[in-house]
Structure formats: C-alpha cells, structure tokens
Short mmCIF file of C-alpha atoms in Angstrom, two decimals:
data_model
loop_
_atom_site.label_atom_id
_atom_site.label_comp_id
_atom_site.label_asym_id
_atom_site.label_seq_id
_atom_site.Cartn_x
_atom_site.Cartn_y
_atom_site.Cartn_z
CA UNK G 198 17.86 -5.66 4.27
CA UNK G 199 15.23 -2.91 4.04
CA UNK G 200 11.81 -3.33 2.51
CA UNK G 201 12.86 -1.23 -0.46
CA UNK G 202 15.87 -3.48 -1.13
CA UNK G 203 14.16 -6.82 -0.75
CA UNK G 204 13.33 -7.56 -4.37
CA UNK G 205 15.49 -9.80 -6.56
CA UNK G 206 15.29 -10.25 -10.35
CA UNK G 207 13.08 -13.29 -9.68
CA UNK G 208 10.57 -11.41 -7.54
CA UNK G 209 10.35 -8.07 -9.34
CA UNK G 210 6.84 -6.66 -9.08
CA UNK G 211 5.03 -4.66 -11.78
CA UNK G 212 5.96 -1.01 -11.97
CA UNK G 213 3.80 1.31 -9.90
CA UNK G 214 1.94 4.12 -11.68
CA UNK G 215 2.16 7.78 -10.72
CA UNK G 216 -0.98 9.49 -9.43
CA UNK G 217 -2.25 13.02 -9.07
CA UNK G 218 -5.12 13.05 -6.59
CA UNK G 219 -7.46 15.91 -5.67
CA UNK G 220 -7.37 16.44 -1.92
CA UNK G 221 -10.59 18.39 -1.50
CA UNK G 222 -11.00 21.43 0.72
CA UNK G 223 -9.71 21.22 4.27
CA UNK G 224 -11.22 18.23 6.12
CA UNK G 225 -14.19 18.25 3.73
CA UNK G 226 -14.77 14.48 3.66
CA UNK G 227 -15.25 14.35 7.43
CA UNK G 228 -17.89 17.06 7.76
CA UNK G 229 -21.60 17.37 7.14
CA UNK G 230 -21.20 18.92 3.70
CA UNK G 231 -24.04 17.17 1.85
CA UNK G 232 -23.18 15.79 -1.57
CA UNK G 233 -20.59 18.44 -2.43
CA UNK G 234 -17.59 16.14 -2.01
CA UNK G 235 -19.33 12.74 -2.34
CA UNK G 236 -18.07 11.98 -5.84
CA UNK G 237 -14.49 12.86 -4.94
CA UNK G 238 -14.69 10.79 -1.76
CA UNK G 239 -15.97 7.77 -3.68
CA UNK G 240 -13.14 8.14 -6.19
CA UNK G 241 -10.50 8.31 -3.47
CA UNK G 242 -11.91 5.24 -1.70
CA UNK G 243 -11.39 3.23 -4.88
CA UNK G 244 -7.82 4.32 -5.66
CA UNK G 245 -5.97 1.47 -3.95
CA UNK G 246 -7.96 -1.12 -5.91
CA UNK G 247 -6.59 0.27 -9.19
CA UNK G 248 -2.93 -0.37 -8.31
CA UNK G 249 -1.04 -3.40 -9.65
CA UNK G 250 -0.22 -4.46 -6.08
CA UNK G 251 0.06 -2.97 -2.61
CA UNK G 252 2.97 -0.50 -2.54
CA UNK G 253 5.86 -1.03 -0.14
CA UNK G 254 5.84 2.72 0.49
CA UNK G 255 4.34 5.97 -0.78
CA UNK G 256 6.22 9.16 -1.64
CA UNK G 257 3.80 12.09 -1.71
CA UNK G 258 4.09 15.72 -2.75
CA UNK G 259 1.40 18.04 -1.40
CA UNK G 260 0.47 21.59 -2.30
CA UNK G 261 0.86 22.52 1.38
CA UNK G 262 4.61 22.38 2.02
CA UNK G 263 7.20 24.66 0.43
CA UNK G 264 10.91 24.96 1.26
CA UNK G 265 14.02 26.50 -0.26
CA UNK G 266 15.15 23.08 -1.52
CA UNK G 267 13.17 19.83 -1.86
CA UNK G 268 12.96 18.36 1.62
CA UNK G 269 11.84 14.91 2.80
CA UNK G 270 10.27 13.83 6.06
CA UNK G 271 12.43 11.30 7.88
CA UNK G 272 10.36 10.61 11.02
CA UNK G 273 9.65 6.94 11.66
CA UNK G 274 6.23 7.91 13.04
CA UNK G 275 5.25 11.22 11.42
CA UNK G 276 2.70 13.33 13.32
CA UNK G 277 -0.18 15.14 11.60
CA UNK G 278 -0.31 18.86 10.88
CA UNK G 279 -3.85 20.26 11.12
CA UNK G 280 -3.12 23.15 8.79
CA UNK G 281 -6.72 24.23 8.23
CA UNK G 282 -8.63 26.85 10.14
CA UNK G 283 -12.15 27.48 11.40
CA UNK G 284 -13.46 23.94 11.05
CA UNK G 285 -15.44 21.92 13.65
CA UNK G 286 -13.46 20.67 16.68
CA UNK G 287 -13.70 17.00 15.72
CA UNK G 288 -11.69 17.65 12.55
CA UNK G 289 -8.66 18.44 14.72
CA UNK G 290 -8.80 14.98 16.25
CA UNK G 291 -8.65 12.98 13.03
CA UNK G 292 -5.98 10.28 13.06
CA UNK G 293 -3.83 8.72 10.34
CA UNK G 294 -1.11 6.67 12.07
CA UNK G 295 0.81 5.55 8.99
CA UNK G 296 4.52 4.96 9.64
CA UNK G 297 7.24 6.89 7.91
CA UNK G 298 10.21 5.36 6.11
CA UNK G 299 13.68 6.73 6.87
CA UNK G 300 15.05 4.27 4.30
CA UNK G 301 12.88 5.69 1.52
CA UNK G 302 13.68 9.25 2.62
CA UNK G 303 17.40 8.49 2.31
CA UNK G 304 16.87 7.01 -1.13
CA UNK G 305 14.92 10.08 -2.26
CA UNK G 306 17.80 12.28 -1.15
CA UNK G 307 20.32 10.07 -2.95
CA UNK G 308 18.35 10.23 -6.21
CA UNK G 309 17.99 14.00 -6.01
CA UNK G 310 21.67 14.43 -5.21
CA UNK G 311 22.65 12.19 -8.14
CA UNK G 312 20.55 14.42 -10.40
CA UNK G 313 22.32 17.53 -9.12
CA UNK G 314 19.30 18.79 -7.20
CA UNK G 315 20.12 20.24 -3.73
CA UNK G 316 17.89 18.75 -1.06
CA UNK G 317 17.38 18.40 2.69
CA UNK G 318 15.71 16.27 5.35
CA UNK G 319 13.33 17.18 8.15
CA UNK G 320 13.07 14.79 11.10
CA UNK G 321 10.37 16.78 12.90
CA UNK G 322 7.76 17.65 10.31
CA UNK G 323 4.60 15.58 10.00
CA UNK G 324 2.05 15.02 7.25
CA UNK G 325 -0.11 18.00 6.31
CA UNK G 326 -3.80 17.82 5.48
CA UNK G 327 -3.04 17.64 1.77
CA UNK G 328 -1.73 14.16 2.59
CA UNK G 329 -3.64 12.69 5.49
CA UNK G 330 -7.13 13.87 4.51
CA UNK G 331 -7.20 12.13 1.09
CA UNK G 332 -5.11 9.20 2.35
CA UNK G 333 -7.64 8.47 5.09
CA UNK G 334 -9.91 7.47 2.21
CA UNK G 335 -7.47 6.21 -0.43
CA UNK G 336 -5.25 4.18 1.92
CA UNK G 337 -7.57 3.81 4.89
CA UNK G 338 -5.66 1.07 6.72
CA UNK G 339 -2.69 3.44 7.25
CA UNK G 340 -0.36 0.45 6.98
CA UNK G 341 1.80 1.70 4.09
CA UNK G 342 4.83 3.85 5.06
CA UNK G 343 4.48 7.45 3.86
CA UNK G 344 7.23 9.96 3.15
CA UNK G 345 6.38 13.53 2.15
CA UNK G 346 8.49 15.67 -0.18
CA UNK G 347 8.17 19.45 -0.21
CA UNK G 348 7.70 21.77 -3.12
CA UNK G 349 10.52 24.16 -3.94
CA UNK G 350 9.44 27.67 -3.02
CA UNK G 351 10.64 29.12 -6.32
CA UNK G 352 7.49 27.53 -7.79
CA UNK G 353 9.40 26.87 -11.02
CA UNK G 354 7.49 24.29 -13.09
CA UNK G 355 10.61 23.08 -14.91
CA UNK G 356 12.37 22.46 -11.59
CA UNK G 357 9.46 20.32 -10.37
CA UNK G 358 9.38 18.34 -13.59
CA UNK G 359 13.10 17.61 -13.08
CA UNK G 360 12.46 16.52 -9.50
CA UNK G 361 9.91 14.03 -10.75
CA UNK G 362 12.29 12.76 -13.41
CA UNK G 363 14.95 12.15 -10.78
CA UNK G 364 12.54 10.13 -8.63
CA UNK G 365 11.12 7.95 -11.40
CA UNK G 366 13.34 4.91 -10.55
CA UNK G 367 11.38 4.46 -7.32
CA UNK G 368 8.45 3.22 -9.37
CA UNK G 369 10.38 0.04 -10.17
CA UNK G 370 10.94 -0.58 -6.46
CA UNK G 371 7.23 -0.82 -5.67
CA UNK G 372 7.06 2.76 -4.41
CA UNK G 373 3.92 4.69 -5.34
CA UNK G 374 4.52 8.33 -6.25
CA UNK G 375 1.55 10.60 -5.54
CA UNK G 376 0.96 14.29 -6.02
CA UNK G 377 -2.00 15.86 -4.22
CA UNK G 378 -3.50 19.26 -4.95
CA UNK G 379 -6.30 20.70 -7.04
CA UNK G 380 -6.50 21.46 -10.74
CA UNK G 381 -8.49 24.58 -9.82
CA UNK G 382 -7.39 26.59 -6.80
CA UNK G 383 -8.68 30.13 -6.70
CA UNK G 384 -10.10 30.34 -3.20
CA UNK G 385 -11.52 33.79 -3.79
CA UNK G 386 -13.84 32.37 -6.45
CA UNK G 387 -14.17 28.75 -5.37
CA UNK G 388 -17.14 29.14 -3.05
CA UNK G 389 -19.09 31.36 -5.43
CA UNK G 390 -21.10 30.25 -8.42
CA UNK G 391 -19.52 32.91 -10.63
CA UNK G 392 -20.23 32.09 -14.30
CA UNK G 393 -16.94 33.60 -15.48
CA UNK G 394 -14.72 31.65 -13.09
CA UNK G 395 -16.79 28.49 -13.61
CA UNK G 396 -16.26 28.72 -17.38
CA UNK G 397 -12.57 29.50 -16.85
CA UNK G 398 -12.12 26.31 -14.81
CA UNK G 399 -13.58 24.18 -17.59
CA UNK G 400 -11.37 25.81 -20.24
CA UNK G 401 -8.24 25.25 -18.19
CA UNK G 402 -9.26 21.69 -17.30
CA UNK G 403 -9.70 20.83 -20.98
CA UNK G 404 -6.26 22.26 -21.81
CA UNK G 405 -4.62 20.47 -18.90
CA UNK G 406 -6.13 17.11 -19.79
CA UNK G 407 -4.98 17.43 -23.40
CA UNK G 408 -1.48 18.44 -22.27
CA UNK G 409 -1.15 15.50 -19.87
CA UNK G 410 -2.38 12.99 -22.44
CA UNK G 411 0.17 14.20 -25.00
CA UNK G 412 3.54 12.50 -25.71
CA UNK G 413 6.25 13.18 -23.13
CA UNK G 414 8.13 15.98 -24.93
CA UNK G 415 4.93 17.82 -25.80
CA UNK G 416 3.59 17.36 -22.28
CA UNK G 417 6.78 18.69 -20.71
CA UNK G 418 6.81 21.76 -22.95
CA UNK G 419 3.15 22.51 -22.22
CA UNK G 420 3.51 22.16 -18.46
CA UNK G 421 6.70 24.24 -18.40
CA UNK G 422 4.71 27.09 -19.97
CA UNK G 423 1.39 26.37 -18.25
CA UNK G 424 0.82 30.09 -17.59
CA UNK G 425 0.02 30.56 -21.27
CA UNK G 426 -2.90 28.12 -21.08
CA UNK G 427 -6.48 29.42 -21.34
CA UNK G 428 -7.57 31.00 -18.03
CA UNK G 429 -4.42 29.73 -16.31
CA UNK G 430 -4.02 32.56 -13.82
CA UNK G 431 -7.75 32.75 -13.14
CA UNK G 432 -7.62 29.13 -12.02
CA UNK G 433 -4.27 29.38 -10.25
CA UNK G 434 -3.42 32.88 -8.99
CA UNK G 435 -0.59 31.03 -7.22
CA UNK G 436 0.46 27.63 -8.56
CA UNK G 437 1.34 25.64 -5.44
CA UNK G 438 -1.68 23.34 -5.87
CA UNK G 439 -0.72 22.59 -9.48
CA UNK G 440 2.98 21.89 -8.92
CA UNK G 441 2.51 18.41 -7.37
CA UNK G 442 1.12 17.48 -10.79
CA UNK G 443 4.39 18.68 -12.36
CA UNK G 444 6.36 16.31 -10.13
CA UNK G 445 4.01 13.47 -11.06
CA UNK G 446 4.32 14.24 -14.78
CA UNK G 447 8.10 14.33 -14.51
CA UNK G 448 8.12 10.89 -12.88
CA UNK G 449 5.82 9.55 -15.59
CA UNK G 450 8.54 9.38 -18.24
CA UNK G 451 7.10 8.03 -21.47
CA UNK G 452 3.83 7.01 -19.81
CA UNK G 453 0.92 9.09 -21.08
CA UNK G 454 -1.53 10.68 -18.70
CA UNK G 455 -5.07 9.42 -18.28
CA UNK G 456 -7.84 11.43 -16.65
CA UNK G 457 -9.16 9.08 -13.98
CA UNK G 458 -11.44 11.53 -12.16
CA UNK G 459 -13.52 14.45 -13.33
CA UNK G 460 -16.13 16.34 -11.41
CA UNK G 461 -17.70 19.75 -11.08
CA UNK G 462 -17.56 21.00 -7.49
CA UNK G 463 -19.30 24.30 -6.75
CA UNK G 464 -19.26 25.00 -10.47
CA UNK G 465 -15.53 24.38 -10.87
CA UNK G 466 -14.01 21.59 -12.97
CA UNK G 467 -11.67 19.32 -10.98
CA UNK G 468 -9.65 16.38 -12.28
CA UNK G 469 -7.35 13.57 -11.19
CA UNK G 470 -4.76 11.82 -13.35
CA UNK G 471 -2.75 8.63 -13.61
CA UNK G 472 0.43 7.86 -15.53
CA UNK G 473 1.25 4.23 -16.25
#
C-alpha cells in the first residue's frame, strides 16, 4: 500500500490548503543581497508551521516549466535544474535532495485523464529553481516527496483553472498543492525604481487580492479575464509567473483566498496567498 493510499475513514487527516508562494529572483535567498529578500525569506521559513499537519507529498507548479500538455515528473530521486544565469558559483552547488513520488505522479495523471485533460509524464526532468529555491526555506528538511507539474504552453488561464479543479481531490489525501511564481514579473522594470511601474504593481496587486478573496464563481471569472485588470500587462508582459496561481485557485474550490504575504521589493508589490 502506498503512502497516498494508507488512510482509512478512521484515520482521515484534515484537508490540506492550497498555497501560492513567491519564489524570489533566481537564488536570491542564498546570496549577499542585503535586506532585499529578507521579508520573503522569513515568510517562506514559516510556511510549514501553518499547515494542519505534515503533508505526505507535495505537488508543485512552477512558472519555469511549460509543455504542450500538463506533464508530471516521475523520477524517484529528481535532480535539480539550475535554470538561472550569471550568479555566483556557489549558487550552482545548492542541494535539495527531496525524493519524488511516482505514485503521486500516476495519480495526478489519472485525475487529469478523468477530467478529459491530455497529459504526459517525464522520467528525466528534475526540479527547477522555482521549486527548490523556495522549498529550501519552506520545507528545509527535504523529507517530503515532491512532484512537479508543468504549465501548458498555451498559457490559457481557463485551462489552468480546470487543471487545478481536476487535482483538488488530492487535498483530501494529505497532499499539499503549491503554485510558485510572482504576482509581479516584468523583468525589464523589476530592478528599476520606476514610479510608473511601481504604481502599476500596487494597482494590480490590489485587484488580484480582491479577486482571489471573492466567492468561487466571481474569482474564476476574474482570473479567466485577468488581462482586463488594472495594469495587468505592465505587471505581466507574459503570464507564466501568474499561471501557477490559476492552478492553485482552481484547486481551491469553494475556499476563499487569503493574502498571507505582502511586501514591496524594489518598489514592486508582491503577494502570497492561501486557500483553505
């Protein structure tokens, strides 16, 4: 009997929430970058203490993997992908030896197939930095199996909401669903203290928070048409760092969103959210 099948009606654990976590910039938490990322790092270090119990496994969607159809990692010991460039040599020797979970990967595929969503598996791919960098803080012990699910390269928000909806039953099996990305991701403007882009990030953040805290139907409609939000395309010229939040919101069901992290980094508003 696998870990994910072990529970009986007499030992059912509380339902896991769904999280959207900011993953920072590159290996930012492991560099001498005074104070810039301290608040985010402190938030991530406290995430595991907010859960109802230790998850049996984590399914994560990052803004750094796109495929033609949603694809899961199936490696029992996933390697790391150092998909950042121009950083100090020590950042390419970071380690996060969390195991994978072929059993969870198979279950993810079964749920997507049952929902009519084409999908695939990848036995070679490892965890990208959108996963291992924040998880080195949030789940430091690296003793919880991690499976990564790709974004669909159509970047269709409705499709990602449906993917989340299909995966929602995992929450009742003590699986934690996590999306990682950034609520502001315009790299051209991020490093500059440009008043216009700074103000745009705060407008979009306010809209996004209100949308996520709304009832399910209203939330789904707002996220499906997120491009109409104030300053949407200023904050996300390309939406890959926002789409993990769509998967999380889809898996939330009737659970309302709660803003659990808010910060201003280099003038830009950044947020994290929890459902349930």
